[in-house]
Coordinates of C-alpha atoms and ligand atoms in Angstrom, one line a residue:
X1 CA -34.7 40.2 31.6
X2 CA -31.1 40.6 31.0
X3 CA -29.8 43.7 29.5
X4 CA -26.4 43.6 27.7
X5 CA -24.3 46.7 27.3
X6 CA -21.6 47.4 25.4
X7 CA -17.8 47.7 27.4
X8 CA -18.1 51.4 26.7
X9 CA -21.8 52.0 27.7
X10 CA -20.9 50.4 31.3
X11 CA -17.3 52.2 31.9
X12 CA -19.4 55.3 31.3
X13 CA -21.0 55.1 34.5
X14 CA -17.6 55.2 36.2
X15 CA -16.8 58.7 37.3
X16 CA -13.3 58.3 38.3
X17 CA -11.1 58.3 35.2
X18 CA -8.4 55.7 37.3
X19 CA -11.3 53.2 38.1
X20 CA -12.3 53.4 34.7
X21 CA -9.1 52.5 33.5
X22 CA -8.9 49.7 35.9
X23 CA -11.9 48.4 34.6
X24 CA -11.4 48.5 30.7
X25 CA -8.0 46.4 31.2
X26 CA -9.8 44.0 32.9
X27 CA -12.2 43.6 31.0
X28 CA -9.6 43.7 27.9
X29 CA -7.8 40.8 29.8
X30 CA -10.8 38.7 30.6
X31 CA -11.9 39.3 26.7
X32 CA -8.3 37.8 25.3
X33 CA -8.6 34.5 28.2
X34 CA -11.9 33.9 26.3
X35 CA -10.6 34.0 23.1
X36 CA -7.2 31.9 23.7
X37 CA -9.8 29.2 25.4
X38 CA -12.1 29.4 22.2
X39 CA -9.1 28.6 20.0
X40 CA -7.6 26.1 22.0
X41 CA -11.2 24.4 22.0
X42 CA -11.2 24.7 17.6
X43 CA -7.6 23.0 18.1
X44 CA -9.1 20.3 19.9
X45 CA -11.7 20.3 17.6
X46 CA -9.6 19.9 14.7
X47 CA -7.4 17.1 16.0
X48 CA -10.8 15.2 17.0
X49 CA -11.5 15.7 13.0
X50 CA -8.2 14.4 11.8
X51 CA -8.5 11.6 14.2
X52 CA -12.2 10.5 12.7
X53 CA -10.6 10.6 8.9
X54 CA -7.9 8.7 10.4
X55 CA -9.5 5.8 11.3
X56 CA -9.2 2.3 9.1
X57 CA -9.8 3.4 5.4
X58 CA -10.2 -0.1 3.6
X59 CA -11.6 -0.5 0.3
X60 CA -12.9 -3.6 -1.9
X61 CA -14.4 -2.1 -5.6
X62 CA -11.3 0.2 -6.8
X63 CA -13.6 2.9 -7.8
X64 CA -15.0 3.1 -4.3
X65 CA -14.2 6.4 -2.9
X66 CA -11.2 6.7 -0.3
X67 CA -13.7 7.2 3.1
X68 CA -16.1 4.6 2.1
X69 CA -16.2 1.7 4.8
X70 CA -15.7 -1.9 3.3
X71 CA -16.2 -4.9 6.1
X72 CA -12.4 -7.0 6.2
X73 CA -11.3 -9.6 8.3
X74 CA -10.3 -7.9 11.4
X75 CA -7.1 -9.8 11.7
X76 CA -5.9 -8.2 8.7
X77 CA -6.9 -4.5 9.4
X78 CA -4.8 -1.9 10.4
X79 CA -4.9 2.0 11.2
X80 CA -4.1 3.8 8.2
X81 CA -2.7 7.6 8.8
X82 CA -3.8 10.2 7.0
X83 CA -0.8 11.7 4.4
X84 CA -1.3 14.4 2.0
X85 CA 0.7 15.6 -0.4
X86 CA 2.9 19.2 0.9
X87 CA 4.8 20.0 -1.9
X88 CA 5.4 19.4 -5.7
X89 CA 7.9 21.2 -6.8
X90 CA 11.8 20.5 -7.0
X91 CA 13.7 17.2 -7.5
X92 CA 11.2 15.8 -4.4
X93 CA 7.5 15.5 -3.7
X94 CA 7.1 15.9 0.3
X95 CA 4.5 14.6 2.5
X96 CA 2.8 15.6 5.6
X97 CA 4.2 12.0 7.2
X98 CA 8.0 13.1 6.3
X99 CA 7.9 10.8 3.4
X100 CA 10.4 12.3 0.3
X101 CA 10.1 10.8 -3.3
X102 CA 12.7 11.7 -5.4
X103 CA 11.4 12.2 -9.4
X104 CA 14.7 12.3 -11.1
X105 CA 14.2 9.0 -12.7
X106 CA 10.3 9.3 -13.4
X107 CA 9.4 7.3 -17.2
X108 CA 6.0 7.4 -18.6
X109 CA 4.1 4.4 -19.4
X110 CA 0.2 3.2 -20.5
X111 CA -2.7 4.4 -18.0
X112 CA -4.1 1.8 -15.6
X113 CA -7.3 -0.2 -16.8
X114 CA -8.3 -3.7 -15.3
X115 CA -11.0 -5.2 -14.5
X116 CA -11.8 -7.7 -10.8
X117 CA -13.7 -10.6 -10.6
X118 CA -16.3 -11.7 -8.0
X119 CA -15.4 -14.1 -6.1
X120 CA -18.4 -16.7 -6.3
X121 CA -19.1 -15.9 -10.2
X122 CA -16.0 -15.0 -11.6
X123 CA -17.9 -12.1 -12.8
X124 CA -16.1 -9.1 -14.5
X125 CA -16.2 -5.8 -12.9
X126 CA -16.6 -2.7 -14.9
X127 CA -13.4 -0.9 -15.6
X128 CA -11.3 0.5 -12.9
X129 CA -8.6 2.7 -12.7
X130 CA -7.6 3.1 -9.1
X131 CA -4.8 0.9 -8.0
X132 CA -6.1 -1.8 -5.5
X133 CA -3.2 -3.2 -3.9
X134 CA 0.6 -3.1 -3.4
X135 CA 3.1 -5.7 -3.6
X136 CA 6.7 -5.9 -2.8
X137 CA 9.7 -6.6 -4.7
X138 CA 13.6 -6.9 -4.3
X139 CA 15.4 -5.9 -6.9
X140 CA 17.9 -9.1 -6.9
X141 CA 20.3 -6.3 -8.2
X142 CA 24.3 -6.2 -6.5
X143 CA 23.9 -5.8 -3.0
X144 CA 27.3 -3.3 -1.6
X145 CA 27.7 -3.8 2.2
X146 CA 27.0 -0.7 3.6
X147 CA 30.5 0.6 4.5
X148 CA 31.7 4.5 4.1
X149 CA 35.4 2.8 1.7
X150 CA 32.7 1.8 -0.3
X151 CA 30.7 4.9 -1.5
X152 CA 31.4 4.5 -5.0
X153 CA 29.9 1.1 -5.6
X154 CA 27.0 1.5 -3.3
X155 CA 26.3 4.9 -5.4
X156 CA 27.2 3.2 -9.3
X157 CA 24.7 -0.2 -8.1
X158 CA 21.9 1.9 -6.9
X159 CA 21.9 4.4 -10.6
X160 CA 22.5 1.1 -12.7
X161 CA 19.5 -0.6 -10.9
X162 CA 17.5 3.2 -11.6
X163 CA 18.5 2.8 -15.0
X164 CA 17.4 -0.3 -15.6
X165 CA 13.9 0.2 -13.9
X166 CA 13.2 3.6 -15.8
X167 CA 14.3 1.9 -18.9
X168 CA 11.8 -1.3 -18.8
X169 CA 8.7 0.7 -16.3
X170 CA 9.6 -1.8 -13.9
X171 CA 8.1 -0.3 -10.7
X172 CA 6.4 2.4 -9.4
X173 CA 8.8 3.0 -6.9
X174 CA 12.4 2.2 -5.6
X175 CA 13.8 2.5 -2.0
X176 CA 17.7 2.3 -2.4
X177 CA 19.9 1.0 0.3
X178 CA 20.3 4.9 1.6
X179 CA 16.4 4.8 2.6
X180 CA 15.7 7.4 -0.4
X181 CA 12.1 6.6 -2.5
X182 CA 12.6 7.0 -6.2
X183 CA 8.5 7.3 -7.7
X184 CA 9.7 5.8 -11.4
X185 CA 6.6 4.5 -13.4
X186 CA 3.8 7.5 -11.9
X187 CA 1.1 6.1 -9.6
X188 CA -1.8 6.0 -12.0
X189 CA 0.6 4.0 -14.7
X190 CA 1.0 0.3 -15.1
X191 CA 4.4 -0.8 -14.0
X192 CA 5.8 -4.4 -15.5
X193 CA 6.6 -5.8 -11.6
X194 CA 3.9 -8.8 -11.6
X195 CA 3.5 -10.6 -15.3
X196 CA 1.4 -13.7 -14.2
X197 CA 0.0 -13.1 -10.9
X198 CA -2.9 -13.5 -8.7
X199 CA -4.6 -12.0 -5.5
X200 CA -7.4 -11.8 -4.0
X201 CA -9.1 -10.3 -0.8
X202 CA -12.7 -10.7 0.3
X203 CA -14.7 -9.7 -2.7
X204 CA -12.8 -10.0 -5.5
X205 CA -10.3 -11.6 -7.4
X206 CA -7.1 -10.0 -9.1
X207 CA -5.6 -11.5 -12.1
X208 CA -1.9 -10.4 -13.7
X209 CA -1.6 -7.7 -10.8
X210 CA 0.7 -5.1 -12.9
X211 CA -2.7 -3.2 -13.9
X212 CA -4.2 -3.3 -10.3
X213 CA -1.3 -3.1 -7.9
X214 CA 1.6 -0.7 -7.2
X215 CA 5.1 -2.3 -7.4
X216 CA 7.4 -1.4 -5.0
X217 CA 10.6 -2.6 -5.1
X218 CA 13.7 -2.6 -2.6
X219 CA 17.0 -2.4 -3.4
X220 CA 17.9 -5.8 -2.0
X221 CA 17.7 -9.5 -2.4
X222 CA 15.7 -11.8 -0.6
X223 CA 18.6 -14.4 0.3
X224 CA 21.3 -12.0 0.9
X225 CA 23.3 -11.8 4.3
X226 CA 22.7 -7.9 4.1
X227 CA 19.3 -7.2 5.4
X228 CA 17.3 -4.4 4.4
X229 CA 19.0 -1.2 6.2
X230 CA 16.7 0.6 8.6
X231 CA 16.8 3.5 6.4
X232 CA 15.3 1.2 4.1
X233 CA 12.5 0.1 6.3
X234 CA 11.8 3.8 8.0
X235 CA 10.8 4.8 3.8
X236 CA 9.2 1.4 3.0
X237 CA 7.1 2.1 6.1
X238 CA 6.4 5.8 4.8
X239 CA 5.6 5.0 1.5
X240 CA 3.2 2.6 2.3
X241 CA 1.8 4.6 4.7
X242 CA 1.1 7.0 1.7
X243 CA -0.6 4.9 -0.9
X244 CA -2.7 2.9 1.4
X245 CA -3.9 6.9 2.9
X246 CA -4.2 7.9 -0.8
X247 CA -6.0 5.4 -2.4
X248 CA -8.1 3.4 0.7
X249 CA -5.9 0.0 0.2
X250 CA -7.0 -2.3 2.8
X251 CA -3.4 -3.9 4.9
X252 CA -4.6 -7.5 3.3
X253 CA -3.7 -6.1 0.2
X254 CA 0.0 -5.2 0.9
X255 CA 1.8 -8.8 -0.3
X256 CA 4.9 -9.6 -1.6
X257 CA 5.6 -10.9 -5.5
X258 CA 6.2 -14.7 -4.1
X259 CA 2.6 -14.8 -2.5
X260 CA 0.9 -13.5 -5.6
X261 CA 3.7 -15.2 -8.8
X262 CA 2.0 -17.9 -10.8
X263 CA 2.8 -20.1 -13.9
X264 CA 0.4 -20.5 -16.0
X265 CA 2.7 -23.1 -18.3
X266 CA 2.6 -26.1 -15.3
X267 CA -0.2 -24.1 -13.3
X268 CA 2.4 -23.8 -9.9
X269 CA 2.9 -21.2 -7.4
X270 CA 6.6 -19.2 -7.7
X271 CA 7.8 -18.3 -11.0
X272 CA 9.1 -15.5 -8.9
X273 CA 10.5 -15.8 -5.6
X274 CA 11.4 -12.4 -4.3
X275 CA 10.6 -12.0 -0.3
X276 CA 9.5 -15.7 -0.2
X277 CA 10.7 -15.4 3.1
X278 CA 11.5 -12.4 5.8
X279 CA 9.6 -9.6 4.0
X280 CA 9.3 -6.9 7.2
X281 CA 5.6 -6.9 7.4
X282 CA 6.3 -5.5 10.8
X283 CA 8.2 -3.1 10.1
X284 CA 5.9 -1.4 7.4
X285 CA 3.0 -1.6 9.3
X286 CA 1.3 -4.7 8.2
X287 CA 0.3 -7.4 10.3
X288 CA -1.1 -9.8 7.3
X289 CA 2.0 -11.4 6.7
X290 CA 3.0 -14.9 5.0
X291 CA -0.8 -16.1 7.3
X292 CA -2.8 -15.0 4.6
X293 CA -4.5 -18.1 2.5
X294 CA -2.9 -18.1 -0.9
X295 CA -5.6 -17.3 -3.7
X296 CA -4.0 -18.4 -6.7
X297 CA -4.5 -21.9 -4.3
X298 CA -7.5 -21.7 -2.8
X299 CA -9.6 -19.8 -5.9
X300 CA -7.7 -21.3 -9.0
X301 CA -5.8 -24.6 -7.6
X302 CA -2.7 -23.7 -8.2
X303 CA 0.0 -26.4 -6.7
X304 CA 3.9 -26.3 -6.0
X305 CA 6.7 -28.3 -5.8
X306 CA 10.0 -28.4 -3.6
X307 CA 11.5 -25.5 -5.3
X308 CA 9.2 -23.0 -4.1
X309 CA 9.3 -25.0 -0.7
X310 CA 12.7 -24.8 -0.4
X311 CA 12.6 -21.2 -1.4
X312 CA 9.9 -20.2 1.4
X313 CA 12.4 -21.5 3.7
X314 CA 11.5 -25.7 3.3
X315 CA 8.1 -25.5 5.5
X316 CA 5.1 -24.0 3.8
X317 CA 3.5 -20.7 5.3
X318 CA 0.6 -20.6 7.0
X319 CA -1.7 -19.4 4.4
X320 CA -0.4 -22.0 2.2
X321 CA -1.1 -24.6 4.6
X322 CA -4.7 -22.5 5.2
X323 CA -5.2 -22.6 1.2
X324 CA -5.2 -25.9 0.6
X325 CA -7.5 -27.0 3.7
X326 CA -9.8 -25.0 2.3
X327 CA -9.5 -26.6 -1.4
X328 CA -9.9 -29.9 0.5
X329 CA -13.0 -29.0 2.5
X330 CA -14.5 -26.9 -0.6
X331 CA -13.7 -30.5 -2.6
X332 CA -15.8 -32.7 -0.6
X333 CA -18.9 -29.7 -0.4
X334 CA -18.7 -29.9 -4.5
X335 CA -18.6 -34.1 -3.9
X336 CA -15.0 -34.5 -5.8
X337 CA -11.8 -35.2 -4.4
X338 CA -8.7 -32.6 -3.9
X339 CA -7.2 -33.6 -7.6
X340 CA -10.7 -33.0 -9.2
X341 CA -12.0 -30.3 -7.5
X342 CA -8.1 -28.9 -8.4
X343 CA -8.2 -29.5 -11.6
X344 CA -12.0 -28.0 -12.1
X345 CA -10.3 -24.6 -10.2
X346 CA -7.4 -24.5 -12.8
X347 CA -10.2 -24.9 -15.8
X348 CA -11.9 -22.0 -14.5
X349 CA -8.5 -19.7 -14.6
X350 CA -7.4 -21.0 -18.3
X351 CA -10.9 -20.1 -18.7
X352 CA -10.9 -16.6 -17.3
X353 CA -7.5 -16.1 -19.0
X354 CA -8.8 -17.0 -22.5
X355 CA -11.5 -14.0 -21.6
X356 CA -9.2 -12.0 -21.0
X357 CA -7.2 -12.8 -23.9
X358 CA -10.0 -11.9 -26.4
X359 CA -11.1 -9.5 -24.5
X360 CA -7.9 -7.3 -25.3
X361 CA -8.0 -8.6 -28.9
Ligands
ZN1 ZN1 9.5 -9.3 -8.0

């Protein structure tokens, strides 16, 4: 049996005062090596923690809470880091990944309230208010080359464009030629950035995304010779970063407007065209890119014409080309051809819509 006894019970039994010493420092020594190894192991500890929250956060039903684990396509899934907000106070909101959003141009608008669809049913989903998705916009404003003669115009462009998106709740959020994020419309408000739109990931189905997806729009246009600055893309990649940490948003929901535009009126893809082409899905992260099948195809039949081709750059993307193989193949399973089983996809929409329609009446 082992008897413990306290550091002053065994210097006690020391008789000479110098050995004594000696043995109380060393004791004192060996007492502070323990403790800077305990620490060091809570450190290691703690980074462990951090680096178990950190893994993939994806999400289907919006209400779904930010940890739980929703199976995606693995070719669309990406690590999502861990932000949280470090201050609120001032002209900037900081965050812990260096992320700055500006709030000097912030304008109120109508809470978020939509409802998803299953994919097999068309089922609605209870209410949600949770945004599920993200998708990216230029502003097609005046692009200013970049050039220090030029200061005043590239600073008059970026407050008219700010003007104008405060004024009509545009987007959520602005990244201006200098790289700095404006948060406009706030997170948990509708912004006006999709009108007729459509999404969809693996279990369910968006409709008129302005209720369920963040707009984020860049100060640029899609076929200008200036390319977003890397400023630009450093804060794009930050700020998406953010929302997908914040609010679980799986990668395959980060599009751009001319993946998810529709027109109801001739029922074809592309009433808007911004980042047809050359969105940097790289850059921010993503991986998903133009590959993803197009859902207003493949779920609703939506067709399109040589104007949208020639705006996605005259050959169509791979998950256009992957959209409407699947329409064909899903044709001859339901015994129809491609033009019927079209048409019966684009009843159900003008169906869904009419739903909808009375539904907010
Ligand atoms: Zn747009």
């Amino acid at each position: 049996m082992r008897i413990f006894l306290s550091i002053e019970q065994q210097a006690s039994g020391i008789p000479d005062a110098v050995s004594k010493l000696r043995f109380l420092r060393a004791t004192a020594e060996r007492r502070q090596r323990r403790v800077r190894a305990l620490s060091r192991a809570i450190r290691i500890v703690g980074v462990a923690c951090v680096l178990v929250l950190g893994q993939p956060v994806t999400r289907g039903k919006s209400q779904a809470p930010l940890t739980r684990s929703v199976t995606v396509p693995a070719a669309v899934t990406s690590t999502v880091t861990t932000v949280w907000l470090v201050e609120d106070s001032g002209p900037n909101r900081v965050y812990s990944n260096g992320l700055q959003v500006r709030t000097g141009y912030t304008a109120q608008s109508t809470p978020r309230r939509y409802r998803t669809f299953s994919h097999a049913t068309l089922q609605a989903s209870p209410v949600a208010s949770a945004p599920s998705g993200i998708v990216f916009h230029t502003t097609e404003s005046l692009i200013v080359p970049l050039e220090q003669g030029l200061n005043r115009a590239l600073k008059r462009t970026r407050e008219d464009v700010l003007e104008h998106v405060r004024r009509d709740r545009l987007y959520n959020f602005v990244v201006d030629r200098f790289g700095q994020v404006y948060g406009v419309v706030p997170e948990d408000q509708c912004a006006f950035h999709a009108g007729h739109s459509v999404w969809a990931d693996r279990e369910r189905v968006y409709v008129d995304l302005n209720e369920s997806f963040i707009g984020v729009s860049f100060e640029a246009q899609t076929d200008s010779v200036f390319a977003p600055s890397s400023a630009q893309l450093h804060a794009g990649r930050l700020l998406t970063e953010m929302l997908r940490s914040r609010y679980g948003i799986a990668e395959a929901n980060c599009i751009t407007h001319a993946q998810v535009s529709v027109n109801p009126e001739n029922m074809r893809l592309g009433y808007h065209t911004d980042w047809a082409s050359n969105f940097p899905f790289r850059e921010l992260g993503l991986t998903s890119g133009y590959s993803a099948p197009v859902p207003a195809v493949q779920v609703f039949g939506f067709a399109y014409d040589d104007h949208f081709l020639a705006a996605i750059g005259g050959r169509p993307w791979d998950g256009l080309t992957a959209a409407e193989e699947h329409l064909v193949r899903d044709a001859g399973g339901h015994g129809m051809t491609a033009e019927q089983y079209r048409r019966h996809l684009q009843q159900k929409y003008k169906e869904l819509r009419r739903h909808q329609v009375e539904r907010a009446g």
